[in-house]
Structures are given as C-alpha cells and as structure tokens.
Amino acid sequence: MTLFDVVFSGNDTVYGLTESAINDAIAKYGADKAVAFPDTAYSLPCYYAVTGTKVGNLGELKEALGVVKTLMTREQKLNDAFMSGVATALCAEFIEVLKYIDGAAPYEAPCYGHLGDPVIRELGVPLVTGDIPGVAVILGAAPTAEEGVALVKSYQAQGILVTLVGGIIDQCEELGYKTGANVRVIPLGKEVTSVIHAVSVAIRAALIFGNIKPGDAAGLMDYTMKRVPAFVNAFAPLDAVIVACGAGAIALGFPVITNEETFKVPKSLIVQKDVSKFNATSLEARDIKIKITNIDIPVAFASAFEGEIIRRGDMQVEFDGSRVDCFELVTTKDMAEVEDHKIEVIGPDLDGFEVGTKHSIAYVVEVAGKRMQSDFEPVIERKFHSYLNCVEGMMHTGQRDMIRIRVSKETFNAGFRLKHLGEVLYAKVKSEFAAVVDKCQVMIYTDDAMCTKLRHELATPVFDKRDERLDTLTDEGVDVYYSCIMCQAFSPSHVCVVTPERLGLCGAVSWLDAKATNELDPQGPCQVITKERVIDERIGEYEDVNEAVKKFSQGALEDVSLYSIIEKPMTSCGCFECICGIEPLSNGVCIANREYAGMTPIGMTFPELASMTGGGVQTPGFMGHGKHFISSKKFMKAEGGVKRIVWMPKELKEQVAERLNATAKELYGIDNFTDMIGDETVAEDPETLLAFLEEKGHPALSMEPMM
Ligand code: SF4
Ligand code: ZN
C-alpha cells in the first residue's frame, strides 16, 4: 500500500460512516430538521469556509455530502491525497454536528467538543503578542500516561495552547492533571472525529480575522499555513482514518509528528520515535520560537497559568485589598537611589502566616532609567496582573489598591516565598521594559501598619495624580495619536488608531500604552500619527491620519474617521471586547460584549453581530470596540454620542455604569443614564425595548434618524 492508498481508504471509511449517520438521522427526524453548532455565526465552519455554502438542515447536509464526494478523486497524486484529507475533515464535521441536534450538549466534562466564536476572538491578542506562540493538537494515547502528561506540560509551560483528542484525555485524568480552557489545555473529545473542533478554530480564525471569503479554499489554506501556528502530534498506532485526518491537517499547513514508523513527507509528516522529543521536533517543524525569561522561582511561569483559579480550600494565604490595606505601585527614582535586583521583604513572609488567612501586602517596584517617564509607570504597573498570574499556583485580580492575591498550598510547599514575587516582577520589568528601565528594585511590605501608612501617604497621592492626568488627556489636548498594527499577524490590513479617548478595540492598548510601546520599540507596532490637517472635525477625519492608515494597511484603507460608526468607521480585526450595531426601531445602538451569550434586540447574538465586521474591512453600522470606550465622550460623537446607547447586557452595564453616567451627566445633564438603557432582563426584541425606552424617555427616541 502507498501512503495515498492509506489516505484514500481512511477517507472512504469515514465517508461511509458519515453517509449512514446522515441517512439514519433523516430517517429519524426528517430532512427539514435543523442542524447547527452552538455559538457560531459560521454554520458548519469548515464546510462553509471551503465551499461558501451554509448548511442549515439535514437535507442540506446530505447535499453537502455529495459535494464532499467530488473532492474524493483517486489519482495517486499529492493533491488528491490532500483533498481526501480535507474531505475526511468535512465528514468529521458532519458527524460531529449531528451530535448537536435538538440543542443537545453531547460533551461532558472534561471534554469541550465544539468551541464557540467568542473563544476564538479571545485568542486573538495572545496569539498576536506571542503569549500563545502555537497551538498543539495531540491525538491518541502516549506510550505511557507519564509521557503523555509530560508532553502536555512541556507545551503548557511554553504558553502553547494544547488541544487533546482521544486516549491522551484519559491519561491526563488518570494522573489527575488539571485541564480546561483557563489553563490552555483543552480536551476536545475522545473520538477521533472531535479533532475537527481544533480544525474549526483554525479555519474560523481565517474567516474572523483574515477576511478570507467563504468558498475561497486556496486563500483559506494559504492563510492557515502562513498565520495559524498549529501542528499535530499523533501517537502510534495510526489507523487509516487518523492518517486521512492527518492529510487534512497537512493540507492546511499543519505538520504531523508521530512516533509510528510510517511514511515520511518532508516537513509535513515527520517520524520522531522518541516522544520526549515531540516538543522540540514540533516547534522546529512549525518554526515556532519561544520567548524565554529566566526567572528564579521554584514553580513554573507561563502564560498558560494566567486563567488558573485557586479555590479557598487550595490556598495557603490570601492578600485582600478589599478588606485590608494593600497596593501595588511603580515609582520612578533617581539612578543613585536604586540598587539593581535588590528585593527586600519587610514584615512576615508566607511561612509566617497561618494557612488560609488574609493579610495586607504592598509592593513597590522602584525603577530608574534615563528614558523613563512618569507616564510609563501605570503602563508597567498594569502588567503586574498578567505577570503574577503567570506564576503556577498564584492568582492576582484587580489593580492599584484594590488587588487580591492568592498563593496555593502546592506552590507554597514547592518553596515559593515573597522574594519570588519580587523576582517575577524584577525579571519581567527588566526584560519587557529594557528600553526605559535601567535599574529596578522591589520593596515588599507585609507589616500591617506599614501597609496602611504607605497606602495613604505614598500610593493614594500617586493614584490621584494619575487620575488627574488621565482626565486631562483628551484627543484635543495631545499633538499625536498612535497606530497599532499588532493584529496584522492575523488581520493583514487592520490598523487601530489609538487616541487618548479611544483605546484599541481589544481593550488592551490605551494611548499611554501605545506611547510606551513606541518608546520601547520605535520601529514596532505603534507609530506616531500626527493630526494637523483636519478634514472634518465632526467625524474626526484628518489628512495625516488617512495617510498613516493607508500606509500601515498597505493601501487597503483609504480613509477612516475616529468618531463615526456610519461614515468611514474604523476597521475591526476580530478580537474586540464589544460589538456595537444599529437598532433601527429605537434609533440607537445596542452593544454586546464577548462574554454575553444571549440574544440582543438587533436579532443577533454576539457571535452573529461580531461576524458582520472584521478582517480589517470597514463596515458602516457595526463597530468593534473596547469596554472602556463606552463611556468616552468620543463614543459615536458624530452620531450624537453615548445618548445613542439603548441596550447593553446587564453585566456590562454594571461594569461601565459609574463612568458612563458621569459622561452622560457632563455632556447632557442626564442623571443615572444607565437606568434608561435596556438589558436582557428588560427586552431581547426591538418592540419590547422600544416600549421600555418610551417609558423611560430615552433621549435616542427624539434624536435625528441615524440612517
Ligand atoms: Fe490589535 Fe488594535 Fe489591540 Fe493593537 S490596539 S492589539 S491592533 S486590537
Ligand atoms: Zn485584534
């Protein structure tokens, strides 16, 4: 048998299974029965991306299977093998979607099955920043559970997103290894067809971020090959079905590494007999570089641990700024006042506290550098959240004097002490802010009286001063804006224009962040944009901004406004925190955030609204944006500002209420504006919403028509 024969026979097997599964389903439910995956706007994403056709019911699924059959040509040629691989993947998607009939939840913990669009959108930023340097798909059972878990752990420690299919899931369970999306180890399912849920993520990345048009199969494969850093590790024994799936992966540009002595295809199907070398071989095959910061601590440090949750019962000690005096602070000192790499703990260390108790903590990172500016202090400080969360067994929430930190018993028992917290801050600040920080020392206080005194005398005045500075930071008050093209790794023509009153749509890049990024790396993703030649004040259009956008989008974008959702709106990449869209009946806009799973009065869910824009294309009427932007005085200024907001999910409304109400009061003299805004508890359809808005006398109802 040739490799071709194996692929073809695996493909035939899966095709046969799919055909009978669809026939059985039609016999049971009828051809009109709806089929869909949950939380996606892309129908059956793989089939839709390859063919451009959406499948909505069993009858259409059967027709689609006929289309798949046409891919199954049988010449002994590479392209035939690849297309058979793709056909196998599509069959797997059909088998999987049948499991979701009638809104069933076919997967049980720990398995996830299908992953919704919001999960993919959330991955955008960490993928472009390299926090997630790659995506591993591990298939089958390792020779031993220990070897399997060691492999998973090795990827996790590098920040690589790991997806698991088949026996490896049982091996993780057997050894009690923690899995879950929050630690970036995602068991998909135990049957081989569930591998399609990993493929589906890669393919939707192309649709969401890459502006790849459904049906453009060649463009799709080019995108996944060049921009999605995924690879497959398939454990022996490989059967024909796995080999056929592997051909599909290779067609998308994902190399397959296996420990089975089988056929080899240079750079694509690689035999590595030694499972302990899978990691190195895979990274080399996909050309993935891992950034390493050497930090001298007794536990792992990786971005995969950022979402780790430490429950009360698992914690050794807690610092809680909502109960006692705590804070974190970066402050600039003179060169002579800072001794590089000094870490001092003043007060009891972790072993001086009883298990499970709450205490005060304050840590002050004192930096000095010729190019350091006070504007960079909050930029550096805001990164502490991410740095400390990357420590295995440490959880950090909040910022400034509202921080909360938990250290797990396991991490404590591994020898972690407060000086290690200092080591983490020191190492990260020195490596990530090398261009501005020449020297850095960390002072850690746990003495209650010291914490109280320093909070009031040192920290609070600094925070107050920063707030004053932020209040005076307006679009009019600065001379330059910044571009951000970080997302071009996925969204090749997208450019964010970041201004003091409009942060990047991912929510992670404020004007100060962009300024610091520019200072740190002048040739990097954030460039200065002047704003001297105004074209139209009302919509915020400038000749120099247009020129910059044209240049940074490689000509894809001609002109962009800063303040309008209708006229030349800013583009979206796909990783936006919120999406805003026009609701015609109420003459306003609805906003949905990524976390919101329900319906909006526009008649679309977040994934559906989000799919209306993206890929760096201008789509009037829809705008991706950061949460913080909702209370900006520049929010849709051209269309009348925040007064246009008629609906938001309740949770989002609560998050932005204080600032949004202040803005509405200042601009229009409206008190408690958020009380006039609908949410899902009030209305999920336009008519009910309108009745609510009329009752509240919402200002949007009497404004000029939006369209
Ligand atoms: Fe991406 Fe814009 Fe955020 Fe930059 S500011 S990371 S381009 S979304
Ligand atoms: Zn993005």
XYZ file of C-alpha atoms and ligand atoms in Angstrom:
716
model
C 0.000 0.000 0.000
C 1.179 3.506 -0.745
C 0.550 6.476 1.539
C -2.098 7.518 -0.978
C -3.929 4.217 -0.577
C -3.955 4.593 3.197
C -5.361 8.115 2.983
C -7.980 7.071 0.445
C -9.081 4.077 2.472
C -9.316 6.139 5.672
C -11.329 8.713 3.781
C -13.643 6.025 2.375
C -14.232 4.620 5.850
C -15.194 7.978 7.317
C -17.299 8.833 4.288
C -19.231 5.592 4.692
C -19.842 6.296 8.379
C -20.978 9.822 7.621
C -23.350 8.737 4.906
C -25.092 6.214 7.109
C -25.179 8.615 10.069
C -26.901 11.268 7.935
C -29.324 8.740 6.459
C -30.183 7.464 9.927
C -30.749 10.984 11.169
C -33.003 11.817 8.225
C -34.981 8.633 8.819
C -35.399 9.618 12.446
C -36.010 13.376 12.217
C -36.837 14.149 8.571
C -34.801 16.212 6.113
C -36.065 19.550 7.427
C -34.574 19.049 10.870
C -32.205 21.906 11.739
C -28.515 21.222 12.330
C -26.096 23.751 13.837
C -23.176 24.155 16.169
C -23.770 26.460 19.148
C -22.257 29.964 19.461
C -21.030 30.387 15.954
C -22.071 32.610 13.078
C -20.337 30.342 10.579
C -22.761 27.440 10.249
C -20.603 24.333 9.813
C -17.430 26.419 9.784
C -15.137 24.049 7.871
C -17.645 23.223 5.162
C -18.733 26.851 4.908
C -15.154 28.096 4.625
C -14.221 25.577 1.937
C -17.371 25.826 -0.184
C -19.067 29.114 0.732
C -22.324 27.293 1.436
C -24.144 27.321 4.765
C -25.840 24.137 5.871
C -28.978 24.564 7.941
C -30.772 21.215 7.970
C -30.321 17.511 7.415
C -31.425 17.655 3.778
C -28.779 20.267 3.055
C -26.257 18.214 4.976
C -26.933 15.311 2.666
C -26.458 17.536 -0.369
C -23.226 18.803 1.158
C -22.024 15.232 1.458
C -22.472 14.956 -2.292
C -20.158 17.952 -2.695
C -17.620 16.337 -0.384
C -17.684 13.255 -2.619
C -16.430 15.366 -5.534
C -13.249 16.111 -3.550
C -12.551 12.401 -3.287
C -10.629 11.899 -6.503
C -8.404 8.862 -6.594
C -5.277 9.514 -8.579
C -2.010 8.696 -6.874
C -1.127 12.368 -6.661
C -0.358 14.657 -3.769
C -3.296 16.938 -4.429
C -5.724 14.015 -4.450
C -4.393 12.918 -1.079
C -4.732 16.419 0.359
C -8.259 16.805 -0.944
C -9.149 13.413 0.505
C -7.774 14.685 3.787
C -9.987 17.743 3.544
C -12.950 15.515 2.638
C -12.248 13.414 5.731
C -12.210 16.510 7.901
C -15.506 17.701 6.445
C -17.068 14.287 7.081
C -15.858 14.518 10.679
C -17.557 17.898 10.963
C -20.828 16.392 9.669
C -20.647 13.521 12.155
C -19.981 15.982 14.964
C -22.789 18.382 14.073
C -25.256 15.501 14.189
C -24.391 15.157 17.876
C -25.745 18.660 18.478
C -29.218 18.030 17.045
C -32.016 19.463 19.195
C -29.624 21.702 21.094
C -28.117 18.677 22.784
C -24.955 19.067 24.882
C -23.128 15.949 23.676
C -19.871 16.561 25.519
C -19.361 16.041 29.203
C -16.593 17.416 31.383
C -13.685 17.437 30.931
C -14.366 17.463 27.177
C -15.415 20.613 25.343
C -16.356 19.474 21.835
C -17.228 22.464 19.663
C -15.696 25.798 20.729
C -17.759 28.962 20.172
C -16.672 32.053 18.229
C -16.026 34.142 21.383
C -13.315 31.684 22.436
C -11.527 32.287 19.144
C -11.901 36.060 19.361
C -10.414 35.978 22.820
C -7.375 34.123 21.497
C -6.613 36.933 19.036
C -4.485 39.152 21.254
C -2.415 36.445 22.979
C -1.695 34.881 19.608
C -0.507 38.140 18.047
C 1.606 39.123 21.037
C 3.192 35.680 21.098
C 1.826 34.933 24.569
C 0.384 31.888 22.862
C 3.195 31.015 20.479
C 1.478 27.999 18.962
C -1.380 25.515 19.009
C -0.775 21.797 19.567
C -3.282 19.116 18.659
C -2.431 15.898 20.490
C -4.134 12.807 19.167
C -4.296 9.332 20.700
C -2.620 7.823 23.749
C 1.057 8.252 24.568
C 3.093 5.086 25.257
C 2.550 5.779 28.978
C 0.367 8.271 30.835
C 3.503 9.852 32.332
C 4.972 10.525 28.914
C 1.681 11.947 27.678
C 1.300 14.301 30.606
C 4.954 15.337 30.387
C 4.384 16.342 26.766
C 1.239 18.314 27.603
C 3.041 20.024 30.453
C 6.015 20.922 28.280
C 3.765 22.764 25.833
C 1.769 24.387 28.594
C 4.953 25.709 30.180
C 5.781 27.371 26.861
C 2.368 29.012 26.676
C 1.297 26.818 23.763
C -2.420 26.175 23.564
C -2.940 22.420 23.798
C -5.961 20.558 22.465
C -6.439 16.882 23.233
C -8.240 14.164 21.329
C -8.654 10.510 22.305
C -6.625 8.462 24.798
C -4.445 11.339 25.976
C -7.522 12.742 27.738
C -7.836 9.602 29.857
C -4.112 9.724 30.546
C -4.412 13.269 31.927
C -7.374 12.232 34.061
C -5.545 9.147 35.276
C -2.703 11.239 36.652
C -5.024 13.954 37.946
C -3.566 16.554 35.575
C -5.673 19.722 35.558
C -7.171 20.564 32.179
C -9.503 23.312 30.994
C -9.632 26.336 28.730
C -8.480 28.523 31.636
C -5.126 26.693 31.753
C -4.960 26.350 27.973
C -5.216 22.576 27.919
C -8.481 21.783 26.166
C -9.733 18.198 25.922
C -11.938 18.185 22.818
C -13.347 14.670 22.766
C -12.439 11.037 22.940
C -13.480 10.063 19.427
C -11.181 10.917 16.560
C -13.846 12.988 14.782
C -13.675 15.553 17.592
C -10.340 16.677 16.140
C -12.466 18.751 13.796
C -13.153 21.148 16.671
C -9.471 22.137 16.619
C -9.521 22.471 12.831
C -12.681 24.543 13.112
C -10.876 27.044 15.354
C -8.058 27.479 12.841
C -10.498 27.884 9.990
C -12.686 30.391 11.782
C -9.550 32.394 12.594
C -9.184 32.846 8.836
C -12.824 33.956 8.472
C -12.877 36.153 11.580
C -9.509 37.852 11.431
C -8.253 37.212 7.940
C -11.186 38.412 5.857
C -10.960 35.164 3.897
C -14.122 34.821 1.855
C -16.059 31.605 2.396
C -15.544 29.412 -0.653
C -12.001 30.630 -1.250
C -10.402 27.294 -0.358
C -6.999 28.254 -1.735
C -6.957 31.529 0.223
C -8.052 29.633 3.310
C -5.238 27.106 3.095
C -2.713 29.823 2.408
C -3.928 31.707 5.497
C -3.813 28.752 7.878
C -0.425 27.696 6.561
C 1.109 31.148 6.971
C -0.693 32.506 10.003
C -2.021 29.771 12.270
C 0.961 28.234 14.082
C -0.663 24.844 14.689
C 0.754 21.330 14.500
C -0.374 17.791 15.244
C 1.189 15.153 17.490
C -0.315 11.757 16.666
C 0.609 8.779 18.802
C 1.030 5.273 17.406
C -0.815 3.168 16.430
C -2.131 5.184 13.485
C -5.044 3.745 11.587
C -6.131 4.765 8.118
C -8.710 7.213 9.495
C -6.083 9.071 11.520
C -3.758 9.158 8.542
C -6.555 10.577 6.397
C -7.270 13.235 9.039
C -3.547 13.935 9.097
C -3.599 14.551 5.355
C -6.283 17.156 6.009
C -4.086 18.817 8.638
C -1.157 18.852 6.250
C -3.339 20.397 3.554
C -3.938 23.296 5.964
C -0.216 23.608 6.543
C -0.047 21.857 9.910
C 2.801 19.344 10.196
C 2.079 15.969 11.782
C 4.643 14.439 14.133
C 4.231 10.786 15.056
C 6.150 8.036 16.832
C 4.903 5.381 14.417
C 7.337 4.138 11.800
C 5.322 5.191 8.787
C 5.649 7.059 5.530
C 7.540 10.312 5.710
C 6.760 13.538 3.919
C 9.482 16.164 4.400
C 8.415 18.953 6.775
C 4.866 17.594 6.886
C 4.726 14.011 8.122
C 7.616 13.579 10.495
C 8.536 10.425 12.369
C 10.015 11.024 15.810
C 10.318 7.773 17.712
C 11.240 9.495 20.958
C 8.107 11.039 22.478
C 10.208 13.211 24.782
C 11.458 14.957 21.641
C 7.990 15.629 20.207
C 8.044 19.134 21.611
C 11.357 20.163 20.055
C 10.601 18.447 16.740
C 7.172 20.084 16.510
C 8.409 23.590 17.260
C 11.137 23.190 14.697
C 8.765 21.849 12.056
C 6.380 24.794 12.540
C 9.201 27.264 13.126
C 7.825 28.403 16.475
C 10.150 30.456 18.643
C 9.577 30.534 22.388
C 10.494 33.681 24.262
C 12.112 32.685 27.497
C 12.537 34.855 30.527
C 14.606 33.048 33.087
C 13.025 33.655 36.442
C 14.487 32.145 39.556
C 11.371 30.692 41.199
C 10.530 27.151 42.357
C 7.340 26.786 40.243
C 6.519 27.161 36.555
C 5.989 30.535 34.930
C 3.879 30.509 31.755
C 1.028 32.448 30.255
C -0.979 29.223 30.266
C -1.443 29.725 34.015
C -2.973 33.178 33.629
C -6.523 31.917 33.912
C -5.838 29.491 36.738
C -8.295 29.712 39.607
C -7.289 28.998 43.202
C -10.164 27.980 45.387
C -10.392 28.835 49.057
C -9.633 25.287 50.113
C -6.475 25.172 47.989
C -4.993 28.425 49.172
C -2.139 28.841 51.588
C -2.598 32.550 52.106
C -4.569 35.445 50.699
C -3.902 39.174 50.409
C -7.129 41.069 50.008
C -7.182 44.772 49.222
C -10.944 44.971 49.702
C -10.543 44.083 53.383
C -7.134 45.324 54.450
C -4.636 47.848 53.119
C -2.907 46.567 50.014
C -1.476 48.149 46.888
C 0.950 47.732 44.027
C 2.917 50.614 42.651
C 5.620 51.518 40.183
C 7.569 54.602 41.031
C 10.464 56.337 39.342
C 13.597 57.147 41.317
C 16.989 58.662 40.654
C 19.669 56.279 39.433
C 21.581 56.565 42.693
C 18.553 55.561 44.779
C 18.025 52.207 43.077
C 20.156 49.139 43.571
C 19.503 46.844 40.644
C 17.907 43.481 41.520
C 17.541 44.326 45.211
C 14.485 42.568 46.619
C 13.540 43.342 50.187
C 10.732 41.849 52.277
C 9.656 43.955 55.246
C 7.333 42.083 57.586
C 6.441 38.384 57.894
C 6.954 36.067 54.907
C 4.442 33.468 53.674
C 5.606 30.904 56.240
C 4.820 33.398 58.991
C 1.069 33.226 58.249
C -1.424 30.601 59.288
C -2.870 28.503 56.478
C -5.949 30.045 54.881
C -5.637 33.505 56.451
C -5.943 37.011 54.949
C -3.225 39.687 55.163
C -2.009 43.034 53.916
C 0.599 43.360 51.218
C 2.171 46.269 49.389
C 4.876 46.008 46.764
C 6.632 48.941 45.268
C 8.704 48.493 42.164
C 11.230 51.289 42.081
C 12.730 51.938 38.678
C 15.328 54.271 37.262
C 16.371 54.961 33.704
C 17.460 57.815 31.510
C 14.461 57.372 29.216
C 11.935 56.573 31.953
C 8.862 58.864 32.073
C 6.178 59.028 34.733
C 3.599 58.237 32.015
C 5.093 54.752 31.771
C 4.557 53.955 35.461
C 0.895 52.937 35.080
C 1.714 51.071 31.862
C 4.278 48.932 33.651
C 2.101 48.567 36.726
C -0.880 47.314 34.775
C 1.235 44.412 33.514
C 1.711 43.085 37.058
C -1.671 41.425 36.829
C -0.512 39.288 33.953
C 2.993 38.679 35.337
C 1.797 37.407 38.703
C -0.948 35.312 37.168
C 1.615 33.520 35.026
C 3.097 32.028 38.187
C 1.793 28.496 38.634
C -0.397 28.486 41.741
C -0.785 32.236 42.066
C -3.910 34.240 41.363
C -3.975 38.025 41.058
C -7.014 40.229 40.461
C -7.584 43.974 40.419
C -5.095 46.800 40.351
C -3.764 49.734 42.340
C -5.078 49.462 45.934
C -7.822 47.005 45.038
C -5.680 43.957 44.464
C -6.271 40.441 45.653
C -3.668 37.705 45.575
C -3.913 34.036 46.433
C -0.998 31.623 46.729
C -1.827 27.932 46.538
C -0.678 25.378 49.090
C 1.119 23.442 46.365
C 3.106 26.472 45.295
C 3.906 27.358 48.901
C 5.025 23.780 49.527
C 7.255 23.946 46.468
C 9.142 26.662 48.329
C 7.572 29.799 46.882
C 8.094 32.828 49.148
C 7.605 36.578 48.803
C 11.085 37.170 47.459
C 9.997 35.095 44.454
C 7.149 37.517 43.853
C 9.861 40.152 43.717
C 11.923 38.007 41.339
C 8.998 37.738 38.940
C 8.348 41.479 38.905
C 12.039 42.264 38.593
C 12.695 39.823 35.747
C 9.634 40.801 33.714
C 10.025 44.549 34.132
C 13.691 44.358 33.227
C 13.097 42.224 30.148
C 9.939 43.839 28.775
C 10.815 47.430 29.579
C 14.548 47.201 28.931
C 14.474 50.299 26.741
C 13.331 52.561 29.573
C 14.231 50.759 32.812
C 17.956 50.586 33.529
C 17.709 49.647 37.190
C 14.922 48.085 39.213
C 14.418 47.116 42.837
C 11.384 45.649 44.593
C 10.231 46.507 48.117
C 7.617 44.165 49.584
C 5.751 45.085 52.762
C 3.510 42.780 54.791
C 3.629 44.606 58.076
C 0.048 45.833 58.605
C 0.927 49.237 59.986
C 3.461 49.867 57.208
C 0.941 48.885 54.546
C -1.655 51.265 55.962
C 0.778 54.118 56.262
C 2.289 53.641 52.798
C -1.079 53.211 51.162
C -2.256 56.586 52.398
C 0.974 58.517 52.261
C 2.683 57.049 49.204
C 0.203 55.302 46.931
C -3.046 57.271 47.149
C -1.480 60.623 46.194
C 0.175 58.958 43.191
C -3.084 57.361 42.053
C -4.913 60.670 42.458
C -2.326 62.469 40.416
C -2.558 59.879 37.676
C -6.333 60.216 37.552
C -5.958 63.942 37.126
C -3.546 63.347 34.299
C -5.941 60.886 32.628
C -8.798 63.381 32.922
C -6.795 65.985 31.104
C -5.744 63.530 28.415
C -8.153 64.353 25.620
C -7.950 63.931 21.881
C -7.760 67.714 21.537
C -5.125 68.002 24.226
C -2.412 65.909 22.590
C -0.368 66.510 19.456
C -0.201 62.960 18.193
C -2.123 59.708 18.072
C -0.659 56.246 17.585
C -1.252 53.428 15.170
C -1.326 49.843 16.375
C -0.817 47.062 13.870
C -0.194 44.243 16.321
C -3.196 42.362 14.944
C -1.845 42.338 11.404
C -0.325 38.955 12.178
C -3.885 37.682 11.748
C -5.694 40.545 10.147
C -3.277 41.751 7.495
C -4.909 45.087 6.655
C -6.226 46.111 10.064
C -4.985 49.281 11.755
C -6.191 50.677 15.069
C -5.821 54.423 15.534
C -5.366 54.842 19.269
C -6.246 58.220 20.785
C -6.490 59.326 24.414
C -10.264 58.976 24.280
C -10.435 55.902 22.098
C -8.384 52.911 23.155
C -7.662 49.974 20.870
C -10.670 47.773 20.259
C -9.063 44.842 22.073
C -9.245 46.937 25.251
C -5.589 46.259 25.958
C -3.913 49.248 24.292
C -4.571 52.751 25.608
C -2.933 55.873 24.226
C -0.391 55.713 27.054
C 0.302 52.043 26.291
C 0.804 52.855 22.635
C 3.086 55.732 23.546
C 5.174 53.446 25.747
C 5.252 50.738 23.065
C 6.512 53.290 20.594
C 9.187 54.431 23.011
C 10.269 50.847 23.731
C 10.393 49.824 20.095
C 10.364 52.800 17.713
C 10.146 50.525 14.653
C 7.474 48.381 16.322
C 3.699 48.092 16.003
C 2.840 51.536 17.397
C 3.840 54.513 15.294
C 3.268 58.206 15.829
C 0.441 59.680 13.771
C 0.203 63.454 13.549
C -3.194 65.146 13.385
C -2.516 68.563 11.971
C -4.582 68.642 8.786
C -8.195 68.305 9.783
C -10.721 67.410 7.074
C -13.899 67.115 9.110
C -13.957 67.899 12.802
C -17.409 66.364 13.294
C -16.500 62.807 12.317
C -12.850 63.159 13.336
C -11.186 62.850 9.951
C -7.656 64.076 9.292
C -5.481 64.041 6.190
C -2.460 62.864 8.141
C -4.423 60.078 9.859
C -5.698 58.922 6.471
C -2.190 58.889 5.060
C -0.954 56.839 8.004
C -3.801 54.374 7.782
C -3.233 53.970 4.065
C 0.441 53.321 4.627
C 0.009 50.896 7.530
C -2.766 48.952 5.808
C -0.605 48.625 2.698
C -3.137 50.581 0.720
C -6.167 48.532 1.771
C -7.748 51.508 3.561
C -8.067 54.982 2.127
C -9.711 56.953 4.878
C -11.003 56.484 8.359
C -12.949 58.593 10.835
C -12.341 58.433 14.539
C -15.827 59.265 15.782
C -18.388 57.795 13.415
C -19.924 54.361 13.143
C -21.537 55.206 9.798
C -19.108 57.358 7.860
C -15.711 55.740 7.196
C -15.726 53.878 10.506
C -12.546 52.390 11.909
C -11.977 48.780 10.923
C -12.034 45.767 13.224
C -9.658 42.837 13.335
C -11.809 40.413 15.296
C -10.518 40.460 18.855
C -12.732 43.337 20.029
C -14.156 43.249 23.553
C -17.530 44.603 22.422
C -19.523 44.956 19.244
C -21.949 47.767 18.668
C -24.647 47.758 15.998
C -27.545 49.969 14.943
C -31.036 49.080 16.175
C -33.281 50.902 13.680
C -36.589 50.812 15.564
C -35.243 52.686 18.574
C -32.925 54.920 16.560
C -29.962 53.887 18.670
C -27.306 51.252 19.087
C -27.044 48.013 21.028
C -23.743 46.868 22.460
C -22.847 43.245 23.264
C -19.680 42.096 24.983
C -17.838 38.870 24.207
C -18.929 37.231 27.454
C -22.618 37.729 26.708
C -24.179 34.522 25.416
C -27.791 35.632 24.886
C -29.797 37.428 22.205
C -29.785 41.180 21.502
C -32.750 43.251 20.260
C -30.990 43.500 16.887
C -31.933 39.845 16.486
C -28.350 38.658 16.599
C -26.115 37.162 19.294
C -22.588 38.412 19.972
C -21.037 35.875 17.571
C -23.518 36.858 14.859
C -23.040 40.599 15.340
C -19.301 40.115 15.504
C -19.297 38.241 12.218
C -20.718 41.334 10.494
C -17.375 43.080 10.762
C -13.721 42.124 10.982
C -10.725 41.264 8.865
C -9.718 44.918 8.610
C -12.713 45.893 6.473
C -14.907 48.973 7.024
C -18.497 48.000 7.776
C -20.740 51.032 8.371
C -23.288 50.349 11.083
C -21.101 47.953 13.050
C -18.137 48.783 15.225
C -15.837 46.642 17.358
C -14.520 48.490 20.399
C -13.047 48.220 23.879
C -15.254 48.249 27.004
C -13.639 51.438 28.211
C -14.695 53.291 25.071
C -18.367 53.034 26.054
C -18.060 55.914 28.500
C -15.844 58.041 26.262
C -17.023 61.471 25.214
C -15.931 60.478 21.740
C -18.114 57.355 21.541
C -20.027 57.796 18.258
C -19.654 61.531 18.679
C -20.633 62.105 15.050
C -23.984 60.393 15.582
C -24.725 62.119 18.856
C -22.561 60.263 21.352
C -23.417 57.921 24.212
C -27.054 59.122 24.117
C -27.480 56.631 21.282
C -26.888 53.635 23.518
C -30.235 51.921 24.016
C -29.269 48.412 25.113
C -26.409 46.529 26.773
C -26.166 43.233 28.660
C -26.831 43.825 32.356
C -23.393 42.772 33.484
C -21.654 45.096 31.043
C -23.950 47.936 32.062
C -22.978 47.442 35.678
C -19.306 47.427 34.772
C -19.432 50.731 32.915
C -22.234 52.438 34.875
C -20.209 54.779 37.036
C -18.151 56.249 34.221
C -20.926 56.216 31.645
C -23.302 58.023 33.988
C -20.661 60.633 34.688
C -20.180 61.206 30.961
C -23.921 61.493 30.294
C -24.272 63.909 33.175
C -21.415 66.059 31.989
C -22.373 66.100 28.306
C -26.165 66.235 28.509
C -27.044 66.780 32.147
C -28.765 63.377 32.345
C -28.801 61.721 35.770
C -28.375 57.933 36.080
C -28.387 57.446 32.331
C -27.848 53.688 32.613
C -31.327 53.358 34.156
C -32.715 54.352 30.752
C -30.712 51.717 28.892
C -32.364 48.357 28.308
C -30.766 44.979 29.011
C -31.671 41.308 28.597
C -33.881 41.363 31.675
C -35.967 44.121 30.046
C -36.024 43.158 26.383
C -34.469 40.852 23.842
C -36.617 42.101 20.958
C -36.967 45.591 19.425
C -40.658 46.155 20.234
C -40.360 45.453 23.954
C -37.198 47.532 24.027
C -38.942 50.457 22.346
C -41.788 50.349 24.868
C -39.245 50.406 27.695
C -37.333 53.315 26.154
C -40.558 55.292 25.680
C -41.484 54.734 29.285
C -38.057 55.947 30.412
C -37.993 58.875 27.977
C -34.726 57.712 26.442
C -33.059 60.587 24.526
C -32.333 58.493 21.389
C -36.047 58.478 20.537
C -36.067 62.186 19.859
C -32.744 62.393 18.043
C -32.225 62.744 14.318
C -32.685 59.484 12.427
C -29.443 57.525 12.304
C -29.863 56.264 8.770
Fe -4.912 44.672 17.887
Fe -5.850 47.167 17.820
Fe -5.436 45.947 20.167
Fe -3.389 46.736 18.622
S -4.890 48.056 19.619
S -3.586 44.767 19.715
S -4.213 46.324 16.573
S -6.899 45.363 18.578
Zn -7.138 42.132 17.073
